[in-house]
XYZ file of C-alpha atoms in Angstrom:
346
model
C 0.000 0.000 0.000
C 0.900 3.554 -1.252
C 2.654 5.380 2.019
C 0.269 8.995 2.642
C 2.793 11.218 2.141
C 3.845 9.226 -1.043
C -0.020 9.382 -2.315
C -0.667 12.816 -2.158
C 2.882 14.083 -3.367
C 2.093 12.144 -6.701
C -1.724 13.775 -6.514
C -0.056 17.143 -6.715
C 2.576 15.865 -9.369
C -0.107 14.652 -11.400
C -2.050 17.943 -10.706
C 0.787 19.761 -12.246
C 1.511 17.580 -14.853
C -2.280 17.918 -16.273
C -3.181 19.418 -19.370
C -6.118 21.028 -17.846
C -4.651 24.642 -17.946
C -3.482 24.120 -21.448
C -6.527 23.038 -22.474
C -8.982 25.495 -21.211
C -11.703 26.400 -23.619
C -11.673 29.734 -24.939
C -13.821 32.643 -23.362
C -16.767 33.777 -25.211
C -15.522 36.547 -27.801
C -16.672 40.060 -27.945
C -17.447 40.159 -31.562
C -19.484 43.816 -31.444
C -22.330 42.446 -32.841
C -25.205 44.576 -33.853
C -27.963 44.965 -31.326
C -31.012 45.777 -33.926
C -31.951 42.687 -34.481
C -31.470 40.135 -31.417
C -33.903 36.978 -31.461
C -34.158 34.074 -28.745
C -35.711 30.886 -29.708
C -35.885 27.941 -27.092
C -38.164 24.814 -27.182
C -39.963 23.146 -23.899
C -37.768 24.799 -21.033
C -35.632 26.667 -23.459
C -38.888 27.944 -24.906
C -39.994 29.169 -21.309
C -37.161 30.813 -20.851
C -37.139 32.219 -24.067
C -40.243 33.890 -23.025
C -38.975 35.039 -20.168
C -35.777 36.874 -21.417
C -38.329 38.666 -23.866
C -40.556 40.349 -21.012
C -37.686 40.782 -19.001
C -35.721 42.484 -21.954
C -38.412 43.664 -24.510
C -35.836 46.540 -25.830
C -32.855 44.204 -26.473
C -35.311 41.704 -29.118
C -36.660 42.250 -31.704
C -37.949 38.391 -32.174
C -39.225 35.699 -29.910
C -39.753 32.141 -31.001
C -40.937 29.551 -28.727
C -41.791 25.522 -29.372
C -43.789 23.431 -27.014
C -44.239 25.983 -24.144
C -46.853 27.608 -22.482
C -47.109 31.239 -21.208
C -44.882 33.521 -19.574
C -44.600 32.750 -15.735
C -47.093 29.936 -16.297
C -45.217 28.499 -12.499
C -45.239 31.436 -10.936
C -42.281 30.122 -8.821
C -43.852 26.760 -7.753
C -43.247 22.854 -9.219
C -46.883 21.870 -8.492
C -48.011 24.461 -10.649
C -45.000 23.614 -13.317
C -46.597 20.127 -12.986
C -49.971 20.716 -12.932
C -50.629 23.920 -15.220
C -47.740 24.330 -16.936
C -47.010 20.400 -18.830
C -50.233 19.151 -18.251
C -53.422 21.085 -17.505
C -54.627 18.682 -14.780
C -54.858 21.690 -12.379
C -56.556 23.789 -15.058
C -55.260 26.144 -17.688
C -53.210 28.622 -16.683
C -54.880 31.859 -15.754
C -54.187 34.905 -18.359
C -55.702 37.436 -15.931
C -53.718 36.444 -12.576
C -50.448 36.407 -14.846
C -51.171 39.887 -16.220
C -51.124 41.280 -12.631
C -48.259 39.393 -12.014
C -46.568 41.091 -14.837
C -47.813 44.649 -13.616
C -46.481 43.688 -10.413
C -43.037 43.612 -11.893
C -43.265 46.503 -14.202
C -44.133 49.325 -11.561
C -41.020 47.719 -9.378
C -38.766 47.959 -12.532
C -38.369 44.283 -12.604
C -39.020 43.719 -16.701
C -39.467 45.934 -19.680
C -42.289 48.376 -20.553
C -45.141 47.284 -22.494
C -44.409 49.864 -25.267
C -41.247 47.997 -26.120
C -43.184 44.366 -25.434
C -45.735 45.312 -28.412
C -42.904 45.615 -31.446
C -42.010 42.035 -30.713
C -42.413 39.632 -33.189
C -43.416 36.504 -31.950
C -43.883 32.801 -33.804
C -45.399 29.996 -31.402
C -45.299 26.233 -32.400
C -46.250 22.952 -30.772
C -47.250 19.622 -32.015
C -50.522 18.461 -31.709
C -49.993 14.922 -29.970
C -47.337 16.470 -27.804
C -47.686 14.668 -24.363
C -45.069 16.525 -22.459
C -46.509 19.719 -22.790
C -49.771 19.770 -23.548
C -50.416 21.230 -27.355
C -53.580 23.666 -25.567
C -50.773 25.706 -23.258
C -49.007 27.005 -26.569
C -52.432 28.341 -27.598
C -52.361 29.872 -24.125
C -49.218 31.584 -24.663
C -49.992 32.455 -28.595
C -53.165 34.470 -26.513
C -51.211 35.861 -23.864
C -48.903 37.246 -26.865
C -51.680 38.711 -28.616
C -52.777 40.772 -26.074
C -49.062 42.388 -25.891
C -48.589 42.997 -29.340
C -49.345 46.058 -31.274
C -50.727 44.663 -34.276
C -50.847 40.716 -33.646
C -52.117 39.533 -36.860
C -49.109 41.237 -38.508
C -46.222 40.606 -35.427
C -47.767 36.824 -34.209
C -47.583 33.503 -35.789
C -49.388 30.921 -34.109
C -48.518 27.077 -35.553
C -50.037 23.784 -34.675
C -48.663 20.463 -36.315
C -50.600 17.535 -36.351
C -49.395 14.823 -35.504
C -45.839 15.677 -33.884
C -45.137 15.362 -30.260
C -42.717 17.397 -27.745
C -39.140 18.528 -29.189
C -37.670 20.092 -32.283
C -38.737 18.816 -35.580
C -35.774 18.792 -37.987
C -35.961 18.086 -41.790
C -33.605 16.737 -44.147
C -30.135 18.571 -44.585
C -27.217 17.330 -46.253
C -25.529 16.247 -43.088
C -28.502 14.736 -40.606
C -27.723 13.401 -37.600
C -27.561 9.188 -37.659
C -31.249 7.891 -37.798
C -30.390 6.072 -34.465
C -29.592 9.574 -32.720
C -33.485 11.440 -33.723
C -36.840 11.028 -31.542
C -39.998 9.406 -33.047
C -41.943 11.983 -34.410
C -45.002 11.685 -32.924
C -43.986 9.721 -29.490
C -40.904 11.993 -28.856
C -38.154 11.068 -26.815
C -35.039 10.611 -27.160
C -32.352 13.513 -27.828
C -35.917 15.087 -28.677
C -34.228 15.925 -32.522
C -37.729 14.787 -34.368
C -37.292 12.861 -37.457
C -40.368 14.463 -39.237
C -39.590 16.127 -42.248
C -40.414 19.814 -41.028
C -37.371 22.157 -40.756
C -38.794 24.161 -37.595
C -35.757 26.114 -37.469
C -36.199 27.863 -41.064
C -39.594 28.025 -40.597
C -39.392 30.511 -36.921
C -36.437 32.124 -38.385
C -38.145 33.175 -42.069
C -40.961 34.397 -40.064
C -38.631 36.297 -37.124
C -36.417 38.150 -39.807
C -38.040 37.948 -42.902
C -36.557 34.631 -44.962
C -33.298 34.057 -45.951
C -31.516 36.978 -47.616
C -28.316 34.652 -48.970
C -26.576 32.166 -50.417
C -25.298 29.002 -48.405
C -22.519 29.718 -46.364
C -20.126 28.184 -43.702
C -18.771 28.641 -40.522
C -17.480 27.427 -37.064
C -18.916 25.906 -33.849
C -17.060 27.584 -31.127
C -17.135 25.472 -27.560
C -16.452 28.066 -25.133
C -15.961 28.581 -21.343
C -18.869 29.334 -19.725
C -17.868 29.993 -16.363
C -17.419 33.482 -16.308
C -21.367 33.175 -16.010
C -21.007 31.108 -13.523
C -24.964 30.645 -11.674
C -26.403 28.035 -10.256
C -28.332 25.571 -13.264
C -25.721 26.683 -15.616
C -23.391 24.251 -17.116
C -19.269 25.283 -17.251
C -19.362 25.240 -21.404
C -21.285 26.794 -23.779
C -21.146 26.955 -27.739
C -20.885 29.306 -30.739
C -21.865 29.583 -33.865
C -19.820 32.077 -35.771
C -20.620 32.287 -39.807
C -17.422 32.971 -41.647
C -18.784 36.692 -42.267
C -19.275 37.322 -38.707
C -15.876 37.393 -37.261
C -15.018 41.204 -37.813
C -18.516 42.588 -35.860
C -21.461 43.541 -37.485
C -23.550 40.839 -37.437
C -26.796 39.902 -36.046
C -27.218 37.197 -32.967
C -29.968 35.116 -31.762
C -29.629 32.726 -28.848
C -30.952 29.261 -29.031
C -31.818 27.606 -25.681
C -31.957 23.740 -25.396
C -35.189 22.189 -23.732
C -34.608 19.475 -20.685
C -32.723 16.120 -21.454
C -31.574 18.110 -24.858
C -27.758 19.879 -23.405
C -24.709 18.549 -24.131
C -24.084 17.094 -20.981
C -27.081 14.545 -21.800
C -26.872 14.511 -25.771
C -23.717 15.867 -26.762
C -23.148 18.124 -30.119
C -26.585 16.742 -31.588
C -28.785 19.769 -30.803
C -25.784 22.604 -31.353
C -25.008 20.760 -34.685
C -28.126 19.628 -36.263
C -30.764 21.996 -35.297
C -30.563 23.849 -38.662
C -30.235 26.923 -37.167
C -26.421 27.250 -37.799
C -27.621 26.574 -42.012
C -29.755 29.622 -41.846
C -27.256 31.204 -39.667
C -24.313 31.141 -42.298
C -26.435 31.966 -45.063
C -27.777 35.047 -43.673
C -24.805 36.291 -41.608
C -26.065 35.655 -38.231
C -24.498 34.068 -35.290
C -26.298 31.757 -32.834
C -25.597 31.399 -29.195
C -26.444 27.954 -27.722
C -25.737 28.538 -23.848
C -26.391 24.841 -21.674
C -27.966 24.146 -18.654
C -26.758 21.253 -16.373
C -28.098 18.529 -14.882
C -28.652 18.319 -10.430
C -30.699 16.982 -7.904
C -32.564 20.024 -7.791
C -33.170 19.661 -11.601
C -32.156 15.908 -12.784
C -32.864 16.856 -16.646
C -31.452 19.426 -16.795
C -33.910 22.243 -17.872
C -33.751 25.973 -17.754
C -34.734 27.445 -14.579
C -38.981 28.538 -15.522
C -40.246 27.517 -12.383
C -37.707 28.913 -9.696
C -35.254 26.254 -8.577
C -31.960 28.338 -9.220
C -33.418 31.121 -7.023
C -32.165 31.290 -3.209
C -34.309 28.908 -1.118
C -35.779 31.172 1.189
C -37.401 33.295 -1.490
C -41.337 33.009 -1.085
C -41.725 34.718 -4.414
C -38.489 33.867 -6.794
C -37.754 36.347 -9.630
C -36.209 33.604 -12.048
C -38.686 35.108 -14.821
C -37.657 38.976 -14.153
C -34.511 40.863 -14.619
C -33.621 39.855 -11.461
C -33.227 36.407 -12.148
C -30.122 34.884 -11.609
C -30.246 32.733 -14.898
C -31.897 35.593 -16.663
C -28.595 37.826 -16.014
C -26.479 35.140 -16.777
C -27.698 35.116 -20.168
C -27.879 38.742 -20.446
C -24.386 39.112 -19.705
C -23.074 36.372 -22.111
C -25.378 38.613 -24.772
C -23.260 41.701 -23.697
C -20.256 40.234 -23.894
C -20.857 39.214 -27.890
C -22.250 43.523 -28.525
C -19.279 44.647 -26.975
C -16.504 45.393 -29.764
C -13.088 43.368 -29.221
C -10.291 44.989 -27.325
C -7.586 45.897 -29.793
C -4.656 43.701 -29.290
């Protein structure tokens, strides 16, 4: 048997020895990107928090797209109502009216954006109809709570219901899919929650958000970065990047993409960052995507984004996870400050 002393002096050899340093992942880049035209697309928890980041920042987006959600602060800081109002309805639907005053709640105390800047949003809403997760009548919900924000809905809204598709992202077929064995059923689900049904979702909320592709097919790079300089509890310690080739001298536009539970890379690897189709629209109209990730605890086992109050300090009666104050919420404000601010000359 190893002697102590022995044991831990080749611990702290080893230590040393270790590539770790070396190997760090590169920070996330100030690339001064513009801030006219910032979108935020997530899908189940992604798509909550989506929501979320909206209200909480109406003036920094222009575009919200959400996929198999519900409405904004359908929890209202409480699981049994995540459970019971906000997947299924077995509590009853969520109720519009007690949200609203929620919402005016926050905006006398400062606490999210002003409604004048809410109503220029434009918004696209999707959900499959046989999704069993969340159920298909709580995207309606939020495609009505929307309405009643906007300025001139029938213009700003799009409000999509696909029969037959369950709970996740719907992908089509690019030249590079992800292996067969890899996608969800289509209408069951499950999975890496990458549905194998023939529907690009992706182009479909990103035509609508910014008005179709403008370009020709381009390239780029997927950037796995260090995400610990936004370091909050739910958050994982790596993000990614998508940079399009045009994108690295400033200028262009960003939207940030937010995983839904059981979809970040600690539980499915590159498969959602890679083969959402977002980064094909991205290169071909000059826009880079931010794909932030969530990790997995025992507060939060699949790993979801925080639309319910878990990463908020226990003693809170009343969490702000969906106001400005949210610890999540700044997290991913700051990592969309970091990518507007122009690079320090070197």
């Amino acid at each position: 048997m190893t002697p102590p002393r022995l044991l831990a002096a080749g611990v702290m050899l080893a230590a040393i020895a270790s590539p770790a340093a070396a190997d760090r992942l590169p920070d996330l880049p100030a690339l001064d990107l513009s801030q006219a035209d910032t979108s935020v697309i997530g899908v189940s928890s992604g798509g909550y928090m989506a929501t979320q980041l909206a209200v909480a920042w109406p003036e920094r987006f222009s575009g919200l797209a959400v996929l198999g959600a519900g409405p904004w602060s359908c929890a209202q800081g409480t699981l049994r109502r995540a459970l019971g109002q906000c997947m299924t309805t077995r509590l009853g639907p969520p109720d519009l009216a007690e949200l609203e005053q929620r919402l005016a709640g926050y905006r006398e105390l400062d606490r999210v954006g002003s409604a004048e800047a809410l109503s220029g949003l434009r918004a696209f809403v999707w959900h499959g109809s046989v999704d069993e997760t969340v159920a298909p009548a709580l995207g309606a919900a939020l495609a009505e709570q929307l309405g009643t924000w906007l300025e001139a809905p029938d213009e700003q809204l799009r409000f999509v219901e696909s029969e037959g598709i369950g709970h996740g992202w719907p992908i089509g077929h690019r030249d590079t899919p992800p292996p067969a064995t890899e996608l969800g059923d289509c209408r069951q689900g499950g999975g890496t929650h990458l549905l194998s049904c023939g529907l690009e979702i992706a182009d479909e909320a990103m035509n609508w958000l910014h008005g179709g592709a403008q370009g020709e097919e381009g390239t780029g790079e997927l950037i796995h970065f260090d995400q610990r300089d936004f370091a909050v509890k739910g958050l994982d310690d790596s993000g990614y990047l998508f940079v399009p080739d045009a994108c690295h001298e400033g200028g262009c536009e960003l939207t940030v993409a937010l995983h839904g539970c059981a979809m970040g890379a600690e539980q499915i690897g590159e498969l959602f960052v890679r083969h959402s189709g977002l980064n094909e629209w991205a290169a071909a109209n000059d826009r880079v995507v931010l794909y932030p990730q969530a990790e997995t605890s025992l507060a939060n086992p699949q790993g979801c984004w925080d639309w319910w109050g878990f990463a908020e300090s226990t003693w809170q009666l009343d969490p702000l996870h969906d106001s400005r104050d949210g610890t999540q919420v700044r997290a991913l404000m700051g990592m969309i400050d970091r990518l507007q601010e122009a690079a320090t000359p070197r």
